[in-house]
Each structure stands twice: as structure tokens, then as C-alpha cells.
């Protein structure tokens, strides 16, 4: 297990290196630049040259990349071209909100999706099964931004409810924080719940058809023991896989939802930085999200051996 973990961690180096090159080049290809954004139409050649020299944009592109990546390797993601603040500090501050939103969305989806998926598998081809399948299909089909807009419209028009507009951290005021986070968590959790629900149903059905389940039933075990002690544990590997992927997607896919609900998270920061051509912020945030994503996948892989002792890492 330790040797496998070390090998996987070493494999992260070329992956993150490739991502860093990709996002660096993509940012250079975006029309416009931070100098034009800051100076506007009144920019002179002298003022442009001065700002480019100040930001290091006058250097060759390979030199700019080397300066940035060499700082990243020692934990220095650079400073924002707009605010002058350290990028890593801003990322960590904003990541707290995004992580809370992701975990809350995931938790809401799990407590709904896994039980409904199990029920649909047990009651296969009944009206309950068809109802769960329709709900899961709607969950994965409706776009997040459309669901968020519809939810806000219904609550404001019919119930005169408006979520808090100013963000308060969970430490400062847990009640107000949850009031602001519950709606975006429901929106983000809906799509995840639909995918997990469908996967739970299909994998539990597959396990229930296997010979060892018939043997357990023949020994007189109750249906509750068969489902929760044997079938569900053996069905968890595909479910865990999609959960790990969905958490990674949520971490990097909260941009629109954070914008709609005015949440100062990592997604909103990246969107603002892209509009302002703040290269270090975008590059640092994308690289950070990629690192978290691959670490989540590593944790999921290590959990496989706990769920199924037959899986070994040699």
C-alpha cells in the first residue's frame, strides 16, 4: 500500500506539469491582456512598456513560464496583477467556501441517492423503480443554472423568501451560513444525486444476481442482512468511483452557481480573474484544483482495498 501510494504520488508530477503548461499557454492565447484592461483606451506606448516590465510580460514566454513554475515548486504562486496580494493566500481563503459547498452538496446527494437507488433495485420493474429512474433522469438532465434560477424564482415569487446576500462564514454564524449555502447545495447536489442514484441501482441489481447472494439467502439470512451487510458493500466500488469523480467536478464546476448566489468562492475568483486577465490567479487556481482532484482520485483508489480485500496494491 505504501509503495503504491508513493508511485501514485510520483505520477502526479508529470500530470501537474502538463496541466501547468496547458493552462499557461491557454491564458496567453486569450485575446487582450492585463495591461490593456488596466490602462484602457488611454494607454500610451510608454505606460504599456512600463507595466509590462513591472509584471514581467516583456520577457520571452518560456522565461515567464520558468519564473512562474519555479515559484510554484517552492509554494510561491506569485501575486495578483490586479490586487498585489499573494495568489496562494487568496486561493486558500476562497477554497474554504468552495469546499464547504462541495461537501454539503455531496452529503445531501448521498443521503437521498443511495437509499433511493437501493429501493429501486429491490423493487425492480415496479412503479417505485420507475419513479426513482425518472427522478434520477431529471436530476442529470436539468442544467444547474436553470435549476438555480427556477428555484430562486419560485421561492421569491410564491414564498417571498430571499437568501442572505452577504456571505458569513460557518465559524462566525453557522445558522446564517447554512441559510445561504443550502440552496446552492441543493442545486449542485441534484445532478450528483441523479448520477449516484442510477449507479447505485444498477450495481446493487448486478450484485443481487450473483451466486453468493443466493447462497446467503438459502442460509436463512434476512433481506435486510443480505442488502446492507453483503450486497451494498460489494456494490460500493463503482458507486465510490463516481462519487470521487463528482466531488472533483464539483470543486471545479461551482463557477456559475457561485455567481448566481453571490458566493465569494474559488469559482467566482477564477471567473473574475479571467475577465481581468489576471494570469497568476487563474493559473494558480486551476493548478490547485487539479492537484485536489488527483488527490481525491488517489484516496478513492486506496479505499477500494478496504471495501474489497481481494484488491491488492503490489
GROMACS .gro file of C-alpha atoms in nm:
model
  314
    1UNK     CA    1   0.000   0.000   0.000
    2UNK     CA    2   0.279   0.245   0.092
    3UNK     CA    3   0.477   0.162  -0.223
    4UNK     CA    4   0.165   0.205  -0.438
    5UNK     CA    5   0.087   0.540  -0.274
    6UNK     CA    6   0.442   0.663  -0.338
    7UNK     CA    7   0.421   0.555  -0.704
    8UNK     CA    8   0.090   0.735  -0.747
    9UNK     CA    9   0.228   1.050  -0.587
   10UNK     CA   10   0.526   1.040  -0.822
   11UNK     CA   11   0.285   1.005  -1.115
   12UNK     CA   12   0.128   1.335  -1.013
   13UNK     CA   13   0.443   1.523  -1.112
   14UNK     CA   14   0.412   1.481  -1.493
   15UNK     CA   15   0.032   1.524  -1.474
   16UNK     CA   16   0.051   1.855  -1.289
   17UNK     CA   17   0.345   1.964  -1.504
   18UNK     CA   18   0.139   1.906  -1.818
   19UNK     CA   19  -0.160   2.090  -1.671
   20UNK     CA   20   0.061   2.386  -1.577
   21UNK     CA   21   0.192   2.415  -1.935
   22UNK     CA   22  -0.158   2.382  -2.079
   23UNK     CA   23  -0.321   2.650  -1.862
   24UNK     CA   24  -0.021   2.882  -1.904
   25UNK     CA   25  -0.044   2.864  -2.284
   26UNK     CA   26  -0.423   2.893  -2.284
   27UNK     CA   27  -0.406   3.215  -2.081
   28UNK     CA   28  -0.153   3.357  -2.329
   29UNK     CA   29  -0.388   3.276  -2.618
   30UNK     CA   30  -0.685   3.465  -2.473
   31UNK     CA   31  -0.741   3.791  -2.666
   32UNK     CA   32  -0.641   4.102  -2.474
   33UNK     CA   33  -0.404   4.135  -2.182
   34UNK     CA   34  -0.395   4.273  -1.831
   35UNK     CA   35  -0.213   4.588  -1.941
   36UNK     CA   36  -0.487   4.684  -2.187
   37UNK     CA   37  -0.752   4.604  -1.926
   38UNK     CA   38  -0.586   4.824  -1.664
   39UNK     CA   39  -0.492   5.120  -1.885
   40UNK     CA   40  -0.796   5.117  -2.114
   41UNK     CA   41  -0.811   5.322  -2.433
   42UNK     CA   42  -0.582   5.595  -2.299
   43UNK     CA   43  -0.279   5.365  -2.288
   44UNK     CA   44   0.044   5.504  -2.432
   45UNK     CA   45   0.340   5.305  -2.552
   46UNK     CA   46   0.544   5.430  -2.259
   47UNK     CA   47   0.285   5.335  -1.996
   48UNK     CA   48   0.231   4.994  -2.158
   49UNK     CA   49   0.604   4.928  -2.166
   50UNK     CA   50   0.637   5.027  -1.801
   51UNK     CA   51   0.357   4.796  -1.685
   52UNK     CA   52   0.477   4.506  -1.898
   53UNK     CA   53   0.822   4.539  -1.745
   54UNK     CA   54   0.671   4.561  -1.395
   55UNK     CA   55   0.469   4.241  -1.446
   56UNK     CA   56   0.744   4.061  -1.636
   57UNK     CA   57   0.530   4.038  -1.950
   58UNK     CA   58   0.810   4.173  -2.167
   59UNK     CA   59   1.014   3.856  -2.113
   60UNK     CA   60   1.007   3.563  -2.359
   61UNK     CA   61   0.718   3.325  -2.294
   62UNK     CA   62   0.947   3.041  -2.182
   63UNK     CA   63   1.112   3.274  -1.931
   64UNK     CA   64   0.772   3.381  -1.796
   65UNK     CA   65   0.673   3.016  -1.752
   66UNK     CA   66   1.001   2.930  -1.583
   67UNK     CA   67   0.967   3.219  -1.339
   68UNK     CA   68   0.613   3.114  -1.251
   69UNK     CA   69   0.665   2.736  -1.220
   70UNK     CA   70   0.988   2.774  -1.023
   71UNK     CA   71   0.796   2.980  -0.768
   72UNK     CA   72   0.513   2.724  -0.757
   73UNK     CA   73   0.761   2.448  -0.672
   74UNK     CA   74   0.856   2.631  -0.351
   75UNK     CA   75   0.497   2.728  -0.264
   76UNK     CA   76   0.503   3.076  -0.418
   77UNK     CA   77   0.216   3.109  -0.667
   78UNK     CA   78   0.305   3.472  -0.734
   79UNK     CA   79   0.095   3.781  -0.668
   80UNK     CA   80  -0.222   3.905  -0.831
   81UNK     CA   81  -0.158   4.156  -1.108
   82UNK     CA   82  -0.470   4.346  -1.001
   83UNK     CA   83  -0.455   4.347  -0.622
   84UNK     CA   84  -0.089   4.273  -0.550
   85UNK     CA   85  -0.189   4.010  -0.292
   86UNK     CA   86  -0.028   3.663  -0.277
   87UNK     CA   87  -0.222   3.425  -0.501
   88UNK     CA   88  -0.193   3.121  -0.274
   89UNK     CA   89  -0.342   3.310   0.022
   90UNK     CA   90  -0.641   3.419  -0.186
   91UNK     CA   91  -0.688   3.067  -0.319
   92UNK     CA   92  -0.692   2.914   0.030
   93UNK     CA   93  -0.934   3.177   0.161
   94UNK     CA   94  -1.177   3.123  -0.127
   95UNK     CA   95  -1.130   2.745  -0.126
   96UNK     CA   96  -1.282   2.720   0.222
   97UNK     CA   97  -1.621   2.829   0.089
   98UNK     CA   98  -1.598   2.614  -0.224
   99UNK     CA   99  -1.501   2.309  -0.018
  100UNK     CA  100  -1.793   2.366   0.221
  101UNK     CA  101  -2.031   2.399  -0.074
  102UNK     CA  102  -1.892   2.084  -0.236
  103UNK     CA  103  -1.910   1.870   0.079
  104UNK     CA  104  -2.259   1.990   0.168
  105UNK     CA  105  -2.381   1.921  -0.188
  106UNK     CA  106  -2.223   1.577  -0.182
  107UNK     CA  107  -2.372   1.493   0.158
  108UNK     CA  108  -2.723   1.596   0.050
  109UNK     CA  109  -2.694   1.390  -0.266
  110UNK     CA  110  -2.567   1.079  -0.085
  111UNK     CA  111  -2.840   1.066   0.180
  112UNK     CA  112  -3.101   1.085  -0.097
  113UNK     CA  113  -2.943   0.898  -0.387
  114UNK     CA  114  -2.804   0.584  -0.220
  115UNK     CA  115  -3.125   0.488  -0.029
  116UNK     CA  116  -3.343   0.556  -0.335
  117UNK     CA  117  -3.106   0.360  -0.558
  118UNK     CA  118  -3.122   0.062  -0.320
  119UNK     CA  119  -3.503   0.081  -0.303
  120UNK     CA  120  -3.526   0.094  -0.684
  121UNK     CA  121  -3.303  -0.215  -0.711
  122UNK     CA  122  -3.507  -0.410  -0.455
  123UNK     CA  123  -3.837  -0.313  -0.619
  124UNK     CA  124  -3.718  -0.361  -0.976
  125UNK     CA  125  -3.975  -0.300  -1.252
  126UNK     CA  126  -4.236  -0.164  -1.012
  127UNK     CA  127  -4.389   0.182  -1.004
  128UNK     CA  128  -4.139   0.276  -0.730
  129UNK     CA  129  -3.850   0.176  -0.953
  130UNK     CA  130  -3.987   0.374  -1.248
  131UNK     CA  131  -4.042   0.678  -1.025
  132UNK     CA  132  -3.683   0.670  -0.896
  133UNK     CA  133  -3.548   0.630  -1.251
  134UNK     CA  134  -3.749   0.930  -1.371
  135UNK     CA  135  -3.623   1.141  -1.079
  136UNK     CA  136  -3.263   1.042  -1.149
  137UNK     CA  137  -3.303   1.118  -1.519
  138UNK     CA  138  -3.440   1.464  -1.439
  139UNK     CA  139  -3.153   1.522  -1.196
  140UNK     CA  140  -2.884   1.460  -1.456
  141UNK     CA  141  -3.074   1.635  -1.738
  142UNK     CA  142  -3.167   1.974  -1.591
  143UNK     CA  143  -2.875   2.225  -1.611
  144UNK     CA  144  -2.755   2.366  -1.279
  145UNK     CA  145  -2.801   2.728  -1.382
  146UNK     CA  146  -3.160   2.663  -1.498
  147UNK     CA  147  -3.249   2.484  -1.175
  148UNK     CA  148  -3.089   2.759  -0.965
  149UNK     CA  149  -3.277   3.034  -1.149
  150UNK     CA  150  -3.606   2.844  -1.126
  151UNK     CA  151  -3.560   2.774  -0.757
  152UNK     CA  152  -3.487   3.139  -0.677
  153UNK     CA  153  -3.786   3.249  -0.885
  154UNK     CA  154  -4.029   3.013  -0.713
  155UNK     CA  155  -3.908   3.099  -0.362
  156UNK     CA  156  -3.915   3.473  -0.422
  157UNK     CA  157  -4.249   3.495  -0.608
  158UNK     CA  158  -4.458   3.238  -0.422
  159UNK     CA  159  -4.295   3.233  -0.078
  160UNK     CA  160  -4.136   3.581  -0.057
  161UNK     CA  161  -3.809   3.418   0.052
  162UNK     CA  162  -3.475   3.567  -0.044
  163UNK     CA  163  -3.149   3.401   0.060
  164UNK     CA  164  -2.896   3.618   0.250
  165UNK     CA  165  -2.695   3.832   0.012
  166UNK     CA  166  -2.381   3.877   0.224
  167UNK     CA  167  -2.166   3.574   0.295
  168UNK     CA  168  -2.095   3.480   0.656
  169UNK     CA  169  -1.852   3.200   0.737
  170UNK     CA  170  -1.959   2.887   0.922
  171UNK     CA  171  -1.745   2.985   1.221
  172UNK     CA  172  -1.893   3.334   1.256
  173UNK     CA  173  -2.262   3.243   1.226
  174UNK     CA  174  -2.346   2.876   1.149
  175UNK     CA  175  -2.721   2.939   1.109
  176UNK     CA  176  -2.687   3.227   0.862
  177UNK     CA  177  -2.412   3.040   0.679
  178UNK     CA  178  -2.635   2.735   0.628
  179UNK     CA  179  -2.923   2.959   0.519
  180UNK     CA  180  -2.705   3.093   0.241
  181UNK     CA  181  -2.545   2.761   0.147
  182UNK     CA  182  -2.848   2.531   0.146
  183UNK     CA  183  -2.998   2.644  -0.186
  184UNK     CA  184  -2.678   2.624  -0.393
  185UNK     CA  185  -2.600   2.291  -0.225
  186UNK     CA  186  -2.938   2.154  -0.331
  187UNK     CA  187  -2.883   2.274  -0.687
  188UNK     CA  188  -2.534   2.123  -0.714
  189UNK     CA  189  -2.637   1.807  -0.530
  190UNK     CA  190  -2.930   1.738  -0.766
  191UNK     CA  191  -2.717   1.638  -1.064
  192UNK     CA  192  -2.481   1.438  -0.845
  193UNK     CA  193  -2.776   1.262  -0.679
  194UNK     CA  194  -2.915   1.161  -1.018
  195UNK     CA  195  -2.586   1.004  -1.127
  196UNK     CA  196  -2.525   0.826  -0.794
  197UNK     CA  197  -2.886   0.704  -0.786
  198UNK     CA  198  -2.857   0.541  -1.128
  199UNK     CA  199  -2.519   0.385  -1.045
  200UNK     CA  200  -2.645   0.252  -0.709
  201UNK     CA  201  -2.947   0.090  -0.868
  202UNK     CA  202  -2.751  -0.080  -1.147
  203UNK     CA  203  -2.466  -0.207  -0.928
  204UNK     CA  204  -2.692  -0.336  -0.650
  205UNK     CA  205  -2.904  -0.515  -0.911
  206UNK     CA  206  -2.592  -0.675  -1.056
  207UNK     CA  207  -2.471  -0.793  -0.714
  208UNK     CA  208  -2.813  -0.929  -0.619
  209UNK     CA  209  -2.799  -1.164  -0.922
  210UNK     CA  210  -2.470  -1.323  -0.815
  211UNK     CA  211  -2.440  -1.675  -0.674
  212UNK     CA  212  -2.309  -1.579  -0.329
  213UNK     CA  213  -2.623  -1.373  -0.265
  214UNK     CA  214  -2.842  -1.678  -0.341
  215UNK     CA  215  -2.625  -1.882  -0.105
  216UNK     CA  216  -2.667  -1.627   0.175
  217UNK     CA  217  -3.043  -1.624   0.124
  218UNK     CA  218  -3.050  -2.006   0.124
  219UNK     CA  219  -2.882  -2.000   0.465
  220UNK     CA  220  -3.181  -1.809   0.600
  221UNK     CA  221  -3.038  -1.458   0.623
  222UNK     CA  222  -3.295  -1.181   0.635
  223UNK     CA  223  -3.335  -0.950   0.334
  224UNK     CA  224  -3.202  -0.660   0.543
  225UNK     CA  225  -2.880  -0.851   0.618
  226UNK     CA  226  -2.846  -0.956   0.254
  227UNK     CA  227  -2.882  -0.598   0.127
  228UNK     CA  228  -2.685  -0.397   0.380
  229UNK     CA  229  -2.423  -0.646   0.502
  230UNK     CA  230  -2.338  -0.812   0.172
  231UNK     CA  231  -2.488  -0.661  -0.145
  232UNK     CA  232  -2.426  -0.294  -0.070
  233UNK     CA  233  -2.063  -0.339   0.035
  234UNK     CA  234  -1.985  -0.532  -0.283
  235UNK     CA  235  -2.165  -0.271  -0.492
  236UNK     CA  236  -1.983   0.026  -0.338
  237UNK     CA  237  -1.672   0.026  -0.561
  238UNK     CA  238  -1.846   0.166  -0.875
  239UNK     CA  239  -2.051   0.399  -0.654
  240UNK     CA  240  -1.737   0.523  -0.479
  241UNK     CA  241  -1.571   0.578  -0.816
  242UNK     CA  242  -1.847   0.805  -0.943
  243UNK     CA  243  -1.867   0.985  -0.607
  244UNK     CA  244  -1.494   1.064  -0.622
  245UNK     CA  245  -1.525   1.193  -0.976
  246UNK     CA  246  -1.831   1.401  -0.891
  247UNK     CA  247  -1.660   1.566  -0.593
  248UNK     CA  248  -1.370   1.662  -0.817
  249UNK     CA  249  -1.609   1.801  -1.076
  250UNK     CA  250  -1.797   1.998  -0.810
  251UNK     CA  251  -1.475   2.158  -0.684
  252UNK     CA  252  -1.400   2.296  -1.028
  253UNK     CA  253  -1.756   2.341  -1.150
  254UNK     CA  254  -1.910   2.580  -0.899
  255UNK     CA  255  -1.838   2.891  -1.110
  256UNK     CA  256  -2.193   2.954  -1.234
  257UNK     CA  257  -2.363   2.863  -0.906
  258UNK     CA  258  -2.131   3.086  -0.703
  259UNK     CA  259  -2.204   3.368  -0.946
  260UNK     CA  260  -2.583   3.321  -0.926
  261UNK     CA  261  -2.590   3.305  -0.547
  262UNK     CA  262  -2.318   3.571  -0.499
  263UNK     CA  263  -2.084   3.336  -0.315
  264UNK     CA  264  -1.721   3.457  -0.293
  265UNK     CA  265  -1.573   3.116  -0.364
  266UNK     CA  266  -1.289   2.989  -0.577
  267UNK     CA  267  -1.503   2.964  -0.891
  268UNK     CA  268  -1.611   3.327  -0.872
  269UNK     CA  269  -1.250   3.432  -0.815
  270UNK     CA  270  -1.135   3.243  -1.126
  271UNK     CA  271  -1.412   3.393  -1.340
  272UNK     CA  272  -1.323   3.744  -1.227
  273UNK     CA  273  -0.954   3.680  -1.284
  274UNK     CA  274  -1.021   3.555  -1.639
  275UNK     CA  275  -1.219   3.869  -1.721
  276UNK     CA  276  -0.939   4.086  -1.580
  277UNK     CA  277  -0.663   3.876  -1.747
  278UNK     CA  278  -0.506   3.819  -1.406
  279UNK     CA  279  -0.278   3.538  -1.523
  280UNK     CA  280  -0.118   3.429  -1.193
  281UNK     CA  281  -0.457   3.394  -1.021
  282UNK     CA  282  -0.611   3.181  -1.298
  283UNK     CA  283  -0.301   2.965  -1.340
  284UNK     CA  284  -0.260   2.913  -0.966
  285UNK     CA  285  -0.628   2.836  -0.906
  286UNK     CA  286  -0.654   2.585  -1.192
  287UNK     CA  287  -0.334   2.410  -1.084
  288UNK     CA  288  -0.459   2.397  -0.724
  289UNK     CA  289  -0.795   2.249  -0.828
  290UNK     CA  290  -0.617   1.993  -1.046
  291UNK     CA  291  -0.398   1.891  -0.751
  292UNK     CA  292  -0.701   1.846  -0.525
  293UNK     CA  293  -0.880   1.647  -0.797
  294UNK     CA  294  -0.598   1.397  -0.845
  295UNK     CA  295  -0.557   1.361  -0.468
  296UNK     CA  296  -0.927   1.275  -0.436
  297UNK     CA  297  -0.884   1.007  -0.703
  298UNK     CA  298  -0.587   0.868  -0.512
  299UNK     CA  299  -0.790   0.847  -0.190
  300UNK     CA  300  -1.073   0.671  -0.377
  301UNK     CA  301  -0.828   0.416  -0.519
  302UNK     CA  302  -0.690   0.345  -0.172
  303UNK     CA  303  -1.041   0.292  -0.035
  304UNK     CA  304  -1.101   0.013  -0.288
  305UNK     CA  305  -0.889  -0.230  -0.087
  306UNK     CA  306  -1.092  -0.156   0.226
  307UNK     CA  307  -1.421  -0.231   0.051
  308UNK     CA  308  -1.287  -0.538  -0.129
  309UNK     CA  309  -0.996  -0.722   0.041
  310UNK     CA  310  -0.933  -0.910  -0.285
  311UNK     CA  311  -0.788  -0.589  -0.430
  312UNK     CA  312  -0.419  -0.559  -0.352
  313UNK     CA  313  -0.161  -0.298  -0.450
  314UNK     CA  314   0.169  -0.457  -0.542
   0.00000   0.00000   0.00000
